[in-house]
Amino acid sequence: LLPGCELTASTKSYTFQVDEEDDSDHILALSVVCLSDGAKDECNVVEVVGRNHENQEIAVPVANLKLSCQPLLSLDNFKLQPPVTFRLAAGSGPVHLSGWHRIMHREDASFEVDDDLSDED
C-alpha cells in the first residue's frame, strides 16, 4: 500500500489512522516529502504529530523545504506507529508526502496440548 497526501494552505493537516478494533500490527513509513507544482519560494515546515508513552501529544519537525534550495527530502522509510498526523507548521505548500503502509496480521499463538503424548514423545 502506498499512501500519499498533500498539505496546503487550506488543508494544513492529514491524519493516518487505523481501525482500533483491528487486531493487526500497522507500520507507516514516510519515504519522500516534496514541494508540489505551484509552491512558493518560502520555508515549508512539516511536522509529525503523535503520542508518547504517557499518551501526551508530541510534534516533531521532519522536513523544512524551500523551492530554491531543498524542494525534496528523502526520509529513507521513516517508520511511524499509527495514528499519526502530518501537519504543515509553516508555509503554504503544496507539500506532497508519500510512503508505505504495512499490515502484519497476528497469527493465533494459542495451541492445544495433546494429553495423549508421553513425556518422551
PDB file of C-alpha atoms in Angstrom:
ATOM      1  CA  LEU A   1       0.000   0.000   0.000  1.00  0.00           C
ATOM      2  CA  LEU A   2       1.437   3.381  -0.975  1.00  0.00           C
ATOM      3  CA  PRO A   3      -0.464   6.139   0.803  1.00  0.00           C
ATOM      4  CA  GLY A   4       0.124   9.758  -0.031  1.00  0.00           C
ATOM      5  CA  CYS A   5      -1.259  13.101   0.967  1.00  0.00           C
ATOM      6  CA  GLU A   6      -0.831  16.760   0.142  1.00  0.00           C
ATOM      7  CA  LEU A   7      -0.647  19.579   2.660  1.00  0.00           C
ATOM      8  CA  THR A   8      -1.658  23.067   1.544  1.00  0.00           C
ATOM      9  CA  ALA A   9      -2.644  26.438   2.981  1.00  0.00           C
ATOM     10  CA  SER A  10      -6.273  25.258   3.057  1.00  0.00           C
ATOM     11  CA  THR A  11      -5.551  21.654   4.168  1.00  0.00           C
ATOM     12  CA  LYS A  12      -2.827  22.011   6.780  1.00  0.00           C
ATOM     13  CA  SER A  13      -3.050  18.520   8.281  1.00  0.00           C
ATOM     14  CA  TYR A  14      -3.718  14.904   7.412  1.00  0.00           C
ATOM     15  CA  THR A  15      -4.258  12.114   9.958  1.00  0.00           C
ATOM     16  CA  PHE A  16      -3.479   8.498   9.171  1.00  0.00           C
ATOM     17  CA  GLN A  17      -5.285   6.124  11.485  1.00  0.00           C
ATOM     18  CA  VAL A  18      -6.384   2.520  11.540  1.00  0.00           C
ATOM     19  CA  ASP A  19      -9.452   0.821  12.941  1.00  0.00           C
ATOM     20  CA  GLU A  20      -8.980   0.463  16.701  1.00  0.00           C
ATOM     21  CA  GLU A  21     -10.648  -2.948  16.617  1.00  0.00           C
ATOM     22  CA  ASP A  22      -8.176  -4.235  14.037  1.00  0.00           C
ATOM     23  CA  ASP A  23      -6.030  -6.930  15.640  1.00  0.00           C
ATOM     24  CA  SER A  24      -3.127  -6.419  13.210  1.00  0.00           C
ATOM     25  CA  ASP A  25       0.141  -4.549  13.635  1.00  0.00           C
ATOM     26  CA  HIS A  26       0.451  -1.494  11.397  1.00  0.00           C
ATOM     27  CA  ILE A  27       3.599   0.315  10.304  1.00  0.00           C
ATOM     28  CA  LEU A  28       3.543   3.529   8.328  1.00  0.00           C
ATOM     29  CA  ALA A  29       6.811   4.522   6.678  1.00  0.00           C
ATOM     30  CA  LEU A  30       7.388   8.009   5.301  1.00  0.00           C
ATOM     31  CA  SER A  31       9.599   7.899   2.198  1.00  0.00           C
ATOM     32  CA  VAL A  32       9.568  11.294   0.479  1.00  0.00           C
ATOM     33  CA  VAL A  33       8.404  14.809   1.295  1.00  0.00           C
ATOM     34  CA  CYS A  34       8.499  17.241  -1.623  1.00  0.00           C
ATOM     35  CA  LEU A  35       7.116  20.545  -2.788  1.00  0.00           C
ATOM     36  CA  SER A  36       4.469  20.217  -5.472  1.00  0.00           C
ATOM     37  CA  ASP A  37       3.721  22.359  -8.512  1.00  0.00           C
ATOM     38  CA  GLY A  38       2.692  25.874  -7.508  1.00  0.00           C
ATOM     39  CA  ALA A  39       4.825  26.094  -4.357  1.00  0.00           C
ATOM     40  CA  LYS A  40       6.238  29.487  -3.420  1.00  0.00           C
ATOM     41  CA  ASP A  41       9.876  30.061  -2.516  1.00  0.00           C
ATOM     42  CA  GLU A  42       9.225  30.043   1.232  1.00  0.00           C
ATOM     43  CA  CYS A  43      10.074  27.726   4.117  1.00  0.00           C
ATOM     44  CA  ASN A  44       7.575  24.888   4.413  1.00  0.00           C
ATOM     45  CA  VAL A  45       7.927  23.017   7.693  1.00  0.00           C
ATOM     46  CA  VAL A  46       6.251  19.622   8.009  1.00  0.00           C
ATOM     47  CA  GLU A  47       5.682  18.134  11.458  1.00  0.00           C
ATOM     48  CA  VAL A  48       4.718  14.650  12.557  1.00  0.00           C
ATOM     49  CA  VAL A  49       2.305  14.685  15.476  1.00  0.00           C
ATOM     50  CA  GLY A  50       1.882  11.580  17.587  1.00  0.00           C
ATOM     51  CA  ARG A  51       1.576  10.442  21.182  1.00  0.00           C
ATOM     52  CA  ASN A  52       4.310   9.385  23.567  1.00  0.00           C
ATOM     53  CA  HIS A  53       4.195   6.523  26.083  1.00  0.00           C
ATOM     54  CA  GLU A  54       2.285   8.769  28.534  1.00  0.00           C
ATOM     55  CA  ASN A  55      -0.333   9.491  25.825  1.00  0.00           C
ATOM     56  CA  GLN A  56       0.787  13.125  25.558  1.00  0.00           C
ATOM     57  CA  GLU A  57       0.759  14.763  22.127  1.00  0.00           C
ATOM     58  CA  ILE A  58       4.214  15.453  20.715  1.00  0.00           C
ATOM     59  CA  ALA A  59       5.132  17.228  17.474  1.00  0.00           C
ATOM     60  CA  VAL A  60       8.454  16.721  15.722  1.00  0.00           C
ATOM     61  CA  PRO A  61       9.536  18.629  12.597  1.00  0.00           C
ATOM     62  CA  VAL A  62      10.679  16.198   9.901  1.00  0.00           C
ATOM     63  CA  ALA A  63      11.200  18.485   6.915  1.00  0.00           C
ATOM     64  CA  ASN A  64      11.982  22.114   6.117  1.00  0.00           C
ATOM     65  CA  LEU A  65      11.591  22.584   2.374  1.00  0.00           C
ATOM     66  CA  LYS A  66      12.255  25.639   0.233  1.00  0.00           C
ATOM     67  CA  LEU A  67      11.837  25.702  -3.538  1.00  0.00           C
ATOM     68  CA  SER A  68      15.181  27.438  -4.245  1.00  0.00           C
ATOM     69  CA  CYS A  69      17.396  25.235  -2.075  1.00  0.00           C
ATOM     70  CA  GLN A  70      15.708  21.994  -0.947  1.00  0.00           C
ATOM     71  CA  PRO A  71      12.471  21.150  -2.745  1.00  0.00           C
ATOM     72  CA  LEU A  72      12.615  17.429  -1.874  1.00  0.00           C
ATOM     73  CA  LEU A  73      13.690  15.331   1.098  1.00  0.00           C
ATOM     74  CA  SER A  74      14.110  11.567   1.191  1.00  0.00           C
ATOM     75  CA  LEU A  75      13.316  10.177   4.648  1.00  0.00           C
ATOM     76  CA  ASP A  76      14.507   6.632   3.938  1.00  0.00           C
ATOM     77  CA  ASN A  77      11.256   4.991   5.080  1.00  0.00           C
ATOM     78  CA  PHE A  78      10.984   6.759   8.443  1.00  0.00           C
ATOM     79  CA  LYS A  79       8.756   4.351  10.390  1.00  0.00           C
ATOM     80  CA  LEU A  80       5.799   5.582  12.436  1.00  0.00           C
ATOM     81  CA  GLN A  81       3.100   3.921  14.506  1.00  0.00           C
ATOM     82  CA  PRO A  82      -0.474   4.979  13.606  1.00  0.00           C
ATOM     83  CA  PRO A  83      -2.388   7.046  14.433  1.00  0.00           C
ATOM     84  CA  VAL A  84      -0.160   9.857  13.243  1.00  0.00           C
ATOM     85  CA  THR A  85      -0.879  13.353  11.940  1.00  0.00           C
ATOM     86  CA  PHE A  86       1.186  15.229   9.374  1.00  0.00           C
ATOM     87  CA  ARG A  87       0.917  18.990   9.769  1.00  0.00           C
ATOM     88  CA  LEU A  88       2.145  21.940   7.717  1.00  0.00           C
ATOM     89  CA  ALA A  89       3.516  24.051  10.593  1.00  0.00           C
ATOM     90  CA  ALA A  90       4.882  26.853   8.378  1.00  0.00           C
ATOM     91  CA  GLY A  91       4.484  27.831   4.734  1.00  0.00           C
ATOM     92  CA  SER A  92       1.611  27.404   2.341  1.00  0.00           C
ATOM     93  CA  GLY A  93       2.735  24.335   0.364  1.00  0.00           C
ATOM     94  CA  PRO A  94       1.644  22.428  -1.515  1.00  0.00           C
ATOM     95  CA  VAL A  95       3.774  19.685   0.046  1.00  0.00           C
ATOM     96  CA  HIS A  96       3.325  16.085  -1.060  1.00  0.00           C
ATOM     97  CA  LEU A  97       4.115  13.208   1.320  1.00  0.00           C
ATOM     98  CA  SER A  98       4.437   9.600   0.219  1.00  0.00           C
ATOM     99  CA  GLY A  99       5.358   6.311   1.806  1.00  0.00           C
ATOM    100  CA  TRP A 100       4.014   2.878   2.512  1.00  0.00           C
ATOM    101  CA  HIS A 101       1.708   1.151   4.967  1.00  0.00           C
ATOM    102  CA  ARG A 102       2.408  -2.409   6.037  1.00  0.00           C
ATOM    103  CA  ILE A 103      -0.180  -4.572   7.775  1.00  0.00           C
ATOM    104  CA  MET A 104       1.104  -7.576   9.669  1.00  0.00           C
ATOM    105  CA  HIS A 105      -1.652  -9.938  10.711  1.00  0.00           C
ATOM    106  CA  ARG A 106      -1.103 -11.565  14.075  1.00  0.00           C
ATOM    107  CA  GLU A 107      -1.321 -15.313  13.906  1.00  0.00           C
ATOM    108  CA  ASP A 108      -3.197 -17.135  16.590  1.00  0.00           C
ATOM    109  CA  ALA A 109      -0.457 -18.074  19.055  1.00  0.00           C
ATOM    110  CA  SER A 110      -2.661 -20.435  21.025  1.00  0.00           C
ATOM    111  CA  PHE A 111      -2.326 -24.136  20.532  1.00  0.00           C
ATOM    112  CA  GLU A 112      -3.796 -27.230  22.085  1.00  0.00           C
ATOM    113  CA  VAL A 113      -1.650 -29.625  24.085  1.00  0.00           C
ATOM    114  CA  ASP A 114      -2.178 -33.255  23.221  1.00  0.00           C
ATOM    115  CA  ASP A 115      -2.678 -35.089  26.535  1.00  0.00           C
ATOM    116  CA  ASP A 116      -2.126 -38.472  24.842  1.00  0.00           C
ATOM    117  CA  LEU A 117       1.600 -37.811  24.359  1.00  0.00           C
ATOM    118  CA  SER A 118       4.001 -39.098  26.947  1.00  0.00           C
ATOM    119  CA  ASP A 119       6.940 -37.044  28.225  1.00  0.00           C
ATOM    120  CA  GLU A 120       9.244 -38.959  25.895  1.00  0.00           C
ATOM    121  CA  ASP A 121       7.192 -38.013  22.830  1.00  0.00           C
TER     122      ASP A 121
END
